[in-house]
Amino acid sequence: GLTHMLPLSNTAYMRSVISTSSSFSSQDYGIMDSLGTMRDSFYDDLKNNALRINSFINKKFSSKLNLRTGVGLNFLDYNYYTRAFQQESEEWNTYIDSKGETELYQAYAQIKYKFSDRFVFSGGLHYAHFTLNQDNSLEPRIGISYELPNEQKSGLGYGKHTRHEQL
């Protein structure tokens, strides 16, 4: 992808990334009958394309307090086709034949506060809207970390994390 960083002031900057990805999977299965003849039995064809645009603003209010807010736009398209041969009827049955486009919109804000060089609190809120099924999620997140000797760190976190499965 392409990344761009824009200084907004001595204590703030904006970073944006645009990327694209594609995936393709095709499977063609066969079975051998009692006479040793190979016959097609299953066919699966899956294609996905994505264009993603993400941008955030990072603002440092002091040496202890930092705020980051951002948005993500995901434009997704898919093409799925699955069929299987039914031995009993000797016919192909199509199970999936679907093409389409959808979007995933996201926004978030997170704050980080350093109580000391070793003790840090972070918290935030993440929102997502998936247009394919009109699903919305609002997810709080909170965490603390403590830096231990010998470059070790201990942390505790809580958060709700919704995962949108790949199409």
PDB file of C-alpha atoms in Angstrom:
ATOM      1  CA  GLY A   1       0.000   0.000   0.000  1.00  0.00           C
ATOM      2  CA  LEU A   2       0.827   3.671  -0.024  1.00  0.00           C
ATOM      3  CA  THR A   3       1.458   5.579   3.196  1.00  0.00           C
ATOM      4  CA  HIS A   4       1.435   9.335   3.700  1.00  0.00           C
ATOM      5  CA  MET A   5       2.289  11.257   6.866  1.00  0.00           C
ATOM      6  CA  LEU A   6       1.416  14.924   7.275  1.00  0.00           C
ATOM      7  CA  PRO A   7       2.686  16.997  10.215  1.00  0.00           C
ATOM      8  CA  LEU A   8      -0.169  19.156  11.538  1.00  0.00           C
ATOM      9  CA  SER A   9       1.795  20.922  14.281  1.00  0.00           C
ATOM     10  CA  ASN A  10       4.729  20.274  16.605  1.00  0.00           C
ATOM     11  CA  THR A  11       2.489  17.950  18.631  1.00  0.00           C
ATOM     12  CA  ALA A  12       0.189  16.417  16.015  1.00  0.00           C
ATOM     13  CA  TYR A  13       0.367  14.495  12.753  1.00  0.00           C
ATOM     14  CA  MET A  14      -1.938  12.646  10.387  1.00  0.00           C
ATOM     15  CA  ARG A  15      -1.070   9.298   8.820  1.00  0.00           C
ATOM     16  CA  SER A  16      -3.019   7.774   5.931  1.00  0.00           C
ATOM     17  CA  VAL A  17      -2.699   4.431   4.164  1.00  0.00           C
ATOM     18  CA  ILE A  18      -4.380   3.161   1.021  1.00  0.00           C
ATOM     19  CA  SER A  19      -4.032  -0.505   0.116  1.00  0.00           C
ATOM     20  CA  THR A  20      -5.594  -3.162  -2.047  1.00  0.00           C
ATOM     21  CA  SER A  21      -5.687  -6.924  -1.882  1.00  0.00           C
ATOM     22  CA  SER A  22      -7.123  -9.848  -3.816  1.00  0.00           C
ATOM     23  CA  SER A  23      -7.569 -13.508  -3.079  1.00  0.00           C
ATOM     24  CA  PHE A  24      -8.662 -16.411  -5.202  1.00  0.00           C
ATOM     25  CA  SER A  25      -9.320 -20.030  -4.361  1.00  0.00           C
ATOM     26  CA  SER A  26     -10.573 -22.731  -6.692  1.00  0.00           C
ATOM     27  CA  GLN A  27     -11.046 -26.404  -5.855  1.00  0.00           C
ATOM     28  CA  ASP A  28     -12.142 -29.132  -8.224  1.00  0.00           C
ATOM     29  CA  TYR A  29     -12.655 -32.556  -6.646  1.00  0.00           C
ATOM     30  CA  GLY A  30     -13.245 -35.891  -8.272  1.00  0.00           C
ATOM     31  CA  ILE A  31     -14.075 -39.393  -7.118  1.00  0.00           C
ATOM     32  CA  MET A  32     -13.220 -42.686  -8.695  1.00  0.00           C
ATOM     33  CA  ASP A  33     -16.070 -45.049  -9.458  1.00  0.00           C
ATOM     34  CA  SER A  34     -15.936 -48.848  -9.142  1.00  0.00           C
ATOM     35  CA  LEU A  35     -14.631 -49.151 -12.730  1.00  0.00           C
ATOM     36  CA  GLY A  36     -11.683 -46.832 -12.036  1.00  0.00           C
ATOM     37  CA  THR A  37     -13.104 -43.853 -13.921  1.00  0.00           C
ATOM     38  CA  MET A  38     -12.506 -40.472 -12.353  1.00  0.00           C
ATOM     39  CA  ARG A  39     -15.673 -38.334 -12.225  1.00  0.00           C
ATOM     40  CA  ASP A  40     -16.061 -34.718 -11.136  1.00  0.00           C
ATOM     41  CA  SER A  41     -17.877 -34.436  -7.812  1.00  0.00           C
ATOM     42  CA  PHE A  42     -17.397 -30.930  -6.401  1.00  0.00           C
ATOM     43  CA  TYR A  43     -16.353 -27.494  -7.665  1.00  0.00           C
ATOM     44  CA  ASP A  44     -15.670 -24.403  -5.562  1.00  0.00           C
ATOM     45  CA  ASP A  45     -14.585 -20.963  -6.820  1.00  0.00           C
ATOM     46  CA  LEU A  46     -14.039 -18.035  -4.403  1.00  0.00           C
ATOM     47  CA  LYS A  47     -12.758 -14.558  -5.320  1.00  0.00           C
ATOM     48  CA  ASN A  48     -12.357 -11.492  -3.076  1.00  0.00           C
ATOM     49  CA  ASN A  49     -11.051  -7.988  -3.749  1.00  0.00           C
ATOM     50  CA  ALA A  50     -10.601  -5.166  -1.256  1.00  0.00           C
ATOM     51  CA  LEU A  51      -9.662  -1.506  -1.317  1.00  0.00           C
ATOM     52  CA  ARG A  52      -8.839  -0.078   2.123  1.00  0.00           C
ATOM     53  CA  ILE A  53      -8.339   3.543   3.138  1.00  0.00           C
ATOM     54  CA  ASN A  54      -7.273   4.244   6.731  1.00  0.00           C
ATOM     55  CA  SER A  55      -6.351   7.530   8.329  1.00  0.00           C
ATOM     56  CA  PHE A  56      -5.669   8.720  11.867  1.00  0.00           C
ATOM     57  CA  ILE A  57      -4.657  11.866  13.696  1.00  0.00           C
ATOM     58  CA  ASN A  58      -2.273  11.568  16.630  1.00  0.00           C
ATOM     59  CA  LYS A  59      -2.144  14.474  19.099  1.00  0.00           C
ATOM     60  CA  LYS A  60       0.287  14.712  21.998  1.00  0.00           C
ATOM     61  CA  PHE A  61      -1.169  17.044  24.635  1.00  0.00           C
ATOM     62  CA  SER A  62       1.700  16.608  27.080  1.00  0.00           C
ATOM     63  CA  SER A  63       4.507  14.182  27.852  1.00  0.00           C
ATOM     64  CA  LYS A  64       1.866  12.115  29.697  1.00  0.00           C
ATOM     65  CA  LEU A  65      -1.282  12.401  27.538  1.00  0.00           C
ATOM     66  CA  ASN A  66      -1.770  11.261  23.940  1.00  0.00           C
ATOM     67  CA  LEU A  67      -4.974  11.021  21.829  1.00  0.00           C
ATOM     68  CA  ARG A  68      -5.429   9.139  18.559  1.00  0.00           C
ATOM     69  CA  THR A  69      -8.595   9.243  16.441  1.00  0.00           C
ATOM     70  CA  GLY A  70      -9.088   7.548  13.114  1.00  0.00           C
ATOM     71  CA  VAL A  71     -11.333   6.148  10.436  1.00  0.00           C
ATOM     72  CA  GLY A  72     -11.188   3.137   8.147  1.00  0.00           C
ATOM     73  CA  LEU A  73     -13.066   2.583   4.893  1.00  0.00           C
ATOM     74  CA  ASN A  74     -13.076  -0.905   3.369  1.00  0.00           C
ATOM     75  CA  PHE A  75     -14.636  -1.475  -0.047  1.00  0.00           C
ATOM     76  CA  LEU A  76     -15.092  -5.203  -0.649  1.00  0.00           C
ATOM     77  CA  ASP A  77     -16.329  -7.237  -3.593  1.00  0.00           C
ATOM     78  CA  TYR A  78     -16.803 -10.969  -3.875  1.00  0.00           C
ATOM     79  CA  ASN A  79     -17.719 -13.704  -6.329  1.00  0.00           C
ATOM     80  CA  TYR A  80     -18.564 -17.166  -4.918  1.00  0.00           C
ATOM     81  CA  TYR A  81     -19.647 -20.257  -6.776  1.00  0.00           C
ATOM     82  CA  THR A  82     -20.025 -23.778  -5.357  1.00  0.00           C
ATOM     83  CA  ARG A  83     -21.614 -26.855  -6.900  1.00  0.00           C
ATOM     84  CA  ALA A  84     -21.638 -30.588  -6.189  1.00  0.00           C
ATOM     85  CA  PHE A  85     -22.588 -33.617  -8.247  1.00  0.00           C
ATOM     86  CA  GLN A  86     -25.374 -35.741  -6.762  1.00  0.00           C
ATOM     87  CA  GLN A  87     -24.772 -39.400  -7.549  1.00  0.00           C
ATOM     88  CA  GLU A  88     -28.398 -40.420  -6.962  1.00  0.00           C
ATOM     89  CA  SER A  89     -29.912 -37.970  -9.439  1.00  0.00           C
ATOM     90  CA  GLU A  90     -26.768 -37.668 -11.601  1.00  0.00           C
ATOM     91  CA  GLU A  91     -27.196 -33.887 -11.625  1.00  0.00           C
ATOM     92  CA  TRP A  92     -25.090 -30.922 -10.535  1.00  0.00           C
ATOM     93  CA  ASN A  93     -26.593 -28.922  -7.669  1.00  0.00           C
ATOM     94  CA  THR A  94     -25.461 -25.317  -7.259  1.00  0.00           C
ATOM     95  CA  TYR A  95     -25.251 -24.326  -3.583  1.00  0.00           C
ATOM     96  CA  ILE A  96     -23.740 -20.853  -3.841  1.00  0.00           C
ATOM     97  CA  ASP A  97     -23.793 -18.480  -6.797  1.00  0.00           C
ATOM     98  CA  SER A  98     -23.286 -15.027  -5.371  1.00  0.00           C
ATOM     99  CA  LYS A  99     -21.613 -11.828  -6.552  1.00  0.00           C
ATOM    100  CA  GLY A 100     -21.707  -8.513  -4.811  1.00  0.00           C
ATOM    101  CA  GLU A 101     -20.112  -5.533  -3.138  1.00  0.00           C
ATOM    102  CA  THR A 102     -20.204  -4.275   0.410  1.00  0.00           C
ATOM    103  CA  GLU A 103     -18.420  -1.848   2.712  1.00  0.00           C
ATOM    104  CA  LEU A 104     -17.052  -1.827   6.229  1.00  0.00           C
ATOM    105  CA  TYR A 105     -16.824   1.620   7.866  1.00  0.00           C
ATOM    106  CA  GLN A 106     -14.877   2.071  11.108  1.00  0.00           C
ATOM    107  CA  ALA A 107     -14.059   4.918  13.485  1.00  0.00           C
ATOM    108  CA  TYR A 108     -12.133   4.945  16.744  1.00  0.00           C
ATOM    109  CA  ALA A 109     -10.656   7.105  19.470  1.00  0.00           C
ATOM    110  CA  GLN A 110      -8.049   6.033  21.980  1.00  0.00           C
ATOM    111  CA  ILE A 111      -6.291   7.802  24.778  1.00  0.00           C
ATOM    112  CA  LYS A 112      -3.001   6.922  26.460  1.00  0.00           C
ATOM    113  CA  TYR A 113      -1.985   8.382  29.796  1.00  0.00           C
ATOM    114  CA  LYS A 114       1.425   7.797  31.414  1.00  0.00           C
ATOM    115  CA  PHE A 115       1.150   7.964  35.191  1.00  0.00           C
ATOM    116  CA  SER A 116       4.915   7.370  35.259  1.00  0.00           C
ATOM    117  CA  ASP A 117       7.589   6.053  32.914  1.00  0.00           C
ATOM    118  CA  ARG A 118       6.562   2.536  33.958  1.00  0.00           C
ATOM    119  CA  PHE A 119       2.788   2.714  34.519  1.00  0.00           C
ATOM    120  CA  VAL A 120       0.516   3.444  31.502  1.00  0.00           C
ATOM    121  CA  PHE A 121      -3.257   3.534  31.109  1.00  0.00           C
ATOM    122  CA  SER A 122      -4.985   3.268  27.732  1.00  0.00           C
ATOM    123  CA  GLY A 123      -8.651   3.356  26.822  1.00  0.00           C
ATOM    124  CA  GLY A 124     -10.769   3.795  23.780  1.00  0.00           C
ATOM    125  CA  LEU A 125     -13.891   3.213  21.799  1.00  0.00           C
ATOM    126  CA  HIS A 126     -14.227   1.520  18.398  1.00  0.00           C
ATOM    127  CA  TYR A 127     -17.268   1.681  16.097  1.00  0.00           C
ATOM    128  CA  ALA A 128     -17.897  -0.450  12.992  1.00  0.00           C
ATOM    129  CA  HIS A 129     -20.727  -0.585  10.459  1.00  0.00           C
ATOM    130  CA  PHE A 130     -20.915  -3.500   7.975  1.00  0.00           C
ATOM    131  CA  THR A 131     -23.270  -2.641   5.119  1.00  0.00           C
ATOM    132  CA  LEU A 132     -23.847  -6.207   3.878  1.00  0.00           C
ATOM    133  CA  ASN A 133     -26.087  -7.043   6.842  1.00  0.00           C
ATOM    134  CA  GLN A 134     -26.391  -3.537   8.379  1.00  0.00           C
ATOM    135  CA  ASP A 135     -24.475  -4.762  11.451  1.00  0.00           C
ATOM    136  CA  ASN A 136     -23.230  -2.114  13.908  1.00  0.00           C
ATOM    137  CA  SER A 137     -20.878  -2.590  16.821  1.00  0.00           C
ATOM    138  CA  LEU A 138     -19.636  -0.221  19.512  1.00  0.00           C
ATOM    139  CA  GLU A 139     -16.688  -1.657  21.392  1.00  0.00           C
ATOM    140  CA  PRO A 140     -15.097  -0.236  24.551  1.00  0.00           C
ATOM    141  CA  ARG A 141     -11.465  -1.062  25.337  1.00  0.00           C
ATOM    142  CA  ILE A 142      -9.312  -0.389  28.379  1.00  0.00           C
ATOM    143  CA  GLY A 143      -5.860  -1.462  29.499  1.00  0.00           C
ATOM    144  CA  ILE A 144      -3.026  -0.848  31.915  1.00  0.00           C
ATOM    145  CA  SER A 145       0.600  -1.860  31.663  1.00  0.00           C
ATOM    146  CA  TYR A 146       3.523  -1.817  34.035  1.00  0.00           C
ATOM    147  CA  GLU A 147       7.146  -2.022  32.926  1.00  0.00           C
ATOM    148  CA  LEU A 148       9.165  -4.493  34.982  1.00  0.00           C
ATOM    149  CA  PRO A 149      12.958  -4.821  35.281  1.00  0.00           C
ATOM    150  CA  ASN A 150      14.968  -6.518  32.502  1.00  0.00           C
ATOM    151  CA  GLU A 151      12.820  -5.087  29.677  1.00  0.00           C
ATOM    152  CA  GLN A 152       9.749  -7.060  30.743  1.00  0.00           C
ATOM    153  CA  LYS A 153       6.215  -5.713  30.891  1.00  0.00           C
ATOM    154  CA  SER A 154       3.028  -6.844  32.591  1.00  0.00           C
ATOM    155  CA  GLY A 155      -0.385  -5.745  31.429  1.00  0.00           C
ATOM    156  CA  LEU A 156      -4.069  -6.192  31.916  1.00  0.00           C
ATOM    157  CA  GLY A 157      -6.711  -5.362  29.350  1.00  0.00           C
ATOM    158  CA  TYR A 158     -10.396  -5.620  28.656  1.00  0.00           C
ATOM    159  CA  GLY A 159     -12.184  -5.028  25.429  1.00  0.00           C
ATOM    160  CA  LYS A 160     -14.999  -6.071  23.221  1.00  0.00           C
ATOM    161  CA  HIS A 161     -13.675  -7.073  19.798  1.00  0.00           C
ATOM    162  CA  THR A 162     -16.022  -7.953  16.954  1.00  0.00           C
ATOM    163  CA  ARG A 163     -14.453  -9.777  14.066  1.00  0.00           C
ATOM    164  CA  HIS A 164     -15.969  -9.492  10.624  1.00  0.00           C
ATOM    165  CA  GLU A 165     -15.179 -12.741   8.877  1.00  0.00           C
ATOM    166  CA  GLN A 166     -13.746 -12.633   5.398  1.00  0.00           C
ATOM    167  CA  LEU A 167     -16.319 -12.785   2.672  1.00  0.00           C
TER     168      LEU A 167
END
